Structures are given as C-alpha cells and as structure tokens.
C-alpha cells in the first residue's frame, strides 16, 4: 500500500502537466516573418486563429527572444522538437488578441515584450525542454536566447519554474514506473493514467483488485 501511495502521488503531481497522449502527427512548425507578424487584415485574423487553435490543444507554452537566431538555426530548432510541439514567431499584438478570450493563458501577457518565439506543447513537455536545452548548448544560445517564462494550468512560471516542470517524469516514464511497481502490463496502466484526475484513485484501486484476482 505504501508503494501504491507513492505512485498515486506521482500521477497526481504530473496529471495536470500531461493529461493527453502524444499526437500521431508531427506538428512542428515555424510561422511568421522576422517579427512574427502578418501584413494584411486577413493574415492577422488567420494568425490569431492559428494561435487560438494551438493554445486550445497545448498543455504548456513558453517563449524565448528570437533576436540573434539565423534562418538556419530557427529551422534546426523547429526540426529538433518532438511530435506535437509547434514553434512560432508571433507578434505581441496578435498574441494579445489570441489570449484575450482564453482565460487559461492570460498570464502569458507578462511575457509580451520584444520579439518572441513561442513554443506550443501538446504533450511532451520534458522532451521539448530537453531538445531546447540541447539546441542552446550546441549553438551557444543559453545567454542570448534563454527561456523568458512559461504558462501551465494558468500559472505563470519563471525560468526556474519551467526547469522544474521539465524535470518531472514524462508520461511514458510514469507508466513504466507504475507498471513495474504494481506488476502490471503497461497498456493497462496507460488506461489508468488516462482517467480524469477525480477518478484516478478509484481507477488504480480497480486495477490493483484485478491484479489480485488474476
């Protein structure tokens, strides 16, 4: 029971960070010109709609200053991201319009200074932050293009907070860890982890009872 309690606590800790499984499509992209803007009214409207769509499917977003990144480096950064993570240059005025109707992301307004490159993460938060850290190291961009902050579950995070989120176990790691502790197959645990937070305790209890009956 003690071991089960530890696993349940791990799930509760990370469920708000990674409630969805990775998308099957490779959704990395880089949009916008040098300033991440659109030149026509239609273009601006489409860009705002694009950002709203990304926000609706994101678990976490964060931004970095885009100054100093070459076209080649930006392309390398985009291609280094895991599935479900989109990289986009968004003009501050358009980002402001996009988050106005999305209460969960309003706190990102604190980061709307300068020219920003935004990362919209659907599920693989740890993988995205790990890939970005590797890019910074390989291109010597740790000081010139640091993470300015991020937002998850409506909370504004500073660099230290973003790093802490990146150190949490990934969904795949949690499933493997729980499966090993309960002596269950990963596919069964995956169904448990996918359960809504309010039903997790009951789901784990049922899974454990099934194990005892087998």
Coordinates of C-alpha atoms in Angstrom, one line a residue:
X1 CA 0.0 0.0 0.0
X2 CA 2.9 2.4 0.7
X3 CA 4.3 1.8 -2.7
X4 CA 0.9 2.3 -4.3
X5 CA 0.5 5.6 -2.5
X6 CA 3.8 6.8 -3.9
X7 CA 2.8 6.0 -7.4
X8 CA -0.6 7.7 -6.9
X9 CA 1.2 10.8 -5.7
X10 CA 3.4 10.9 -8.8
X11 CA 0.4 10.7 -11.0
X12 CA -1.4 13.5 -9.2
X13 CA 1.7 15.6 -9.5
X14 CA 2.0 15.2 -13.2
X15 CA -1.6 14.7 -14.4
X16 CA -2.1 18.5 -14.7
X17 CA 1.1 18.8 -16.7
X18 CA 0.5 15.9 -19.2
X19 CA -3.2 14.9 -19.4
X20 CA -3.0 13.9 -23.1
X21 CA -1.1 11.3 -25.1
X22 CA 1.2 12.5 -27.9
X23 CA -0.4 13.3 -31.2
X24 CA 0.2 11.0 -34.1
X25 CA 1.1 13.8 -36.4
X26 CA 4.5 15.6 -36.4
X27 CA 3.2 19.1 -35.7
X28 CA 6.4 21.2 -35.6
X29 CA 6.2 24.5 -37.5
X30 CA 7.7 27.9 -37.7
X31 CA 5.5 30.8 -38.8
X32 CA 5.9 34.4 -39.4
X33 CA 8.5 36.8 -40.8
X34 CA 11.4 38.4 -38.9
X35 CA 8.9 39.9 -36.4
X36 CA 6.4 37.1 -36.4
X37 CA 3.7 39.4 -37.9
X38 CA 1.1 39.4 -40.7
X39 CA 0.8 42.3 -43.2
X40 CA -2.9 42.1 -44.1
X41 CA -6.1 42.1 -42.1
X42 CA -6.9 38.6 -43.4
X43 CA -3.4 37.5 -42.5
X44 CA -3.7 38.9 -39.0
X45 CA -7.1 37.3 -38.5
X46 CA -5.7 33.9 -39.7
X47 CA -2.7 34.2 -37.4
X48 CA -4.9 34.9 -34.3
X49 CA -7.0 31.9 -35.2
X50 CA -3.8 29.8 -35.6
X51 CA -2.6 30.8 -32.1
X52 CA -6.0 30.2 -30.5
X53 CA -6.0 26.7 -32.1
X54 CA -2.6 25.9 -30.7
X55 CA -3.5 27.2 -27.3
X56 CA -6.6 25.0 -27.2
X57 CA -4.5 21.9 -27.6
X58 CA -1.5 22.9 -25.6
X59 CA -0.6 21.8 -22.1
X60 CA 2.2 24.3 -21.7
X61 CA 3.7 27.3 -23.6
X62 CA 6.9 29.2 -23.2
X63 CA 8.8 31.8 -25.1
X64 CA 12.3 32.9 -25.9
X65 CA 13.7 36.1 -27.5
X66 CA 14.1 35.4 -31.2
X67 CA 16.8 38.0 -31.9
X68 CA 20.1 36.6 -33.0
X69 CA 18.7 33.3 -34.4
X70 CA 19.5 32.8 -38.0
X71 CA 17.1 31.2 -40.5
X72 CA 19.2 28.0 -40.4
X73 CA 19.2 27.9 -36.6
X74 CA 15.5 28.5 -36.5
X75 CA 14.9 25.7 -38.9
X76 CA 17.2 23.4 -36.8
X77 CA 15.3 24.3 -33.7
X78 CA 12.0 23.6 -35.3
X79 CA 13.1 20.2 -36.6
X80 CA 14.6 19.2 -33.2
X81 CA 11.2 19.4 -31.4
X82 CA 9.2 16.3 -30.6
X83 CA 5.8 15.5 -32.1
X84 CA 3.1 17.8 -31.1
X85 CA 5.3 20.8 -30.3
X86 CA 4.9 23.9 -32.6
X87 CA 7.4 26.7 -32.7
X88 CA 6.1 30.0 -34.0
X89 CA 7.1 33.7 -34.2
X90 CA 4.1 35.7 -33.0
X91 CA 3.8 39.4 -33.0
X92 CA 2.9 40.7 -29.5
X93 CA -0.3 42.5 -30.6
X94 CA -1.6 39.3 -32.2
X95 CA -0.7 37.2 -29.2
X96 CA -2.6 39.7 -27.0
X97 CA -5.7 39.3 -29.2
X98 CA -5.4 35.5 -29.1
X99 CA -5.1 35.1 -25.4
X100 CA -7.9 37.7 -24.6
X101 CA -10.6 35.0 -24.9
X102 CA -8.6 32.2 -23.3
X103 CA -8.5 32.7 -19.6
X104 CA -6.0 29.8 -19.0
X105 CA -3.3 31.7 -20.9
X106 CA -3.9 35.3 -19.9
X107 CA -0.8 35.3 -17.6
X108 CA 1.4 34.9 -20.7
X109 CA 0.7 38.6 -21.3
X110 CA 3.5 39.3 -18.8
X111 CA 6.0 37.9 -21.4
X112 CA 4.8 40.1 -24.3
X113 CA 8.0 42.2 -24.6
X114 CA 10.4 42.3 -27.5
X115 CA 10.2 39.8 -30.4
X116 CA 9.2 36.4 -29.2
X117 CA 9.4 32.9 -30.4
X118 CA 6.7 30.8 -28.8
X119 CA 6.6 27.0 -28.1
X120 CA 3.2 25.4 -28.0
X121 CA 3.5 22.0 -26.3
X122 CA 0.7 19.5 -26.7
X123 CA 2.0 16.7 -24.6
X124 CA 5.8 16.1 -24.5
X125 CA 6.9 18.9 -22.1
X126 CA 10.0 17.1 -20.9
X127 CA 11.1 16.1 -24.4
X128 CA 10.6 19.7 -25.7
X129 CA 12.6 21.3 -22.9
X130 CA 15.3 18.7 -23.3
X131 CA 15.5 19.3 -27.0
X132 CA 15.6 23.1 -26.5
X133 CA 18.4 22.8 -23.9
X134 CA 20.4 20.7 -26.3
X135 CA 19.9 23.3 -29.1
X136 CA 21.1 26.1 -26.7
X137 CA 24.2 24.2 -25.9
X138 CA 25.1 23.3 -29.5
X139 CA 24.5 26.8 -30.8
X140 CA 25.8 28.7 -27.7
X141 CA 22.5 30.4 -27.2
X142 CA 22.0 29.9 -23.4
X143 CA 22.6 33.5 -22.6
X144 CA 21.3 35.3 -25.7
X145 CA 18.1 33.2 -26.1
X146 CA 17.0 32.0 -22.7
X147 CA 13.5 30.9 -21.8
X148 CA 11.7 34.0 -20.6
X149 CA 8.9 32.2 -18.9
X150 CA 6.1 29.8 -19.4
X151 CA 2.5 29.1 -18.6
X152 CA 0.9 25.9 -17.4
X153 CA -2.6 25.4 -15.9
X154 CA -3.0 29.2 -16.0
X155 CA 0.1 29.7 -13.8
X156 CA 3.0 32.0 -15.0
X157 CA 6.4 30.3 -14.4
X158 CA 9.8 31.9 -14.4
X159 CA 12.8 30.1 -15.8
X160 CA 13.4 28.2 -12.6
X161 CA 9.7 27.0 -12.6
X162 CA 9.9 25.9 -16.2
X163 CA 13.1 23.9 -15.5
X164 CA 11.3 22.2 -12.5
X165 CA 8.4 21.2 -14.8
X166 CA 11.0 19.8 -17.3
X167 CA 12.5 17.6 -14.6
X168 CA 9.2 15.8 -13.8
X169 CA 8.8 12.3 -15.1
X170 CA 7.3 12.0 -18.6
X171 CA 4.0 10.1 -19.1
X172 CA 5.9 7.2 -20.6
X173 CA 8.3 7.1 -17.7
X174 CA 5.3 7.2 -15.2
X175 CA 3.6 4.3 -17.0
X176 CA 6.7 2.2 -16.9
X177 CA 7.4 3.0 -13.3
X178 CA 3.8 2.3 -12.1
X179 CA 3.6 -0.9 -14.2
X180 CA 6.8 -2.2 -12.6
X181 CA 5.6 -1.4 -9.1
X182 CA 2.2 -3.0 -9.5
X183 CA 3.4 -5.8 -11.6
X184 CA 1.0 -4.8 -14.4
X185 CA 1.3 -4.6 -18.1
X186 CA 1.9 -1.0 -19.4
X187 CA -1.2 -1.0 -21.6
X188 CA -3.4 -1.5 -18.5
X189 CA -1.6 1.2 -16.6
X190 CA -1.9 3.6 -19.6
X191 CA -5.7 3.3 -19.3
X192 CA -5.5 4.1 -15.6
X193 CA -3.3 7.2 -16.2
X194 CA -5.7 8.5 -18.9
X195 CA -8.5 8.6 -16.3
X196 CA -9.7 12.0 -15.2
X197 CA -7.9 13.2 -12.0
X198 CA -11.0 12.8 -9.9
X199 CA -11.3 9.2 -10.8
X200 CA -7.6 8.2 -10.6
X201 CA -7.8 6.8 -7.1
X202 CA -10.7 4.6 -7.9
X203 CA -9.1 3.5 -11.2
X204 CA -5.9 2.5 -9.5
X205 CA -7.9 0.6 -6.9
X206 CA -9.8 -1.3 -9.5
X207 CA -6.6 -2.1 -11.4
X208 CA -5.0 -3.4 -8.2
X209 CA -8.0 -5.5 -7.4
X210 CA -7.9 -7.0 -10.9
X211 CA -4.2 -7.9 -10.3
X212 CA -5.1 -9.7 -7.1
X213 CA -7.8 -11.7 -8.7
X214 CA -5.6 -12.9 -11.6

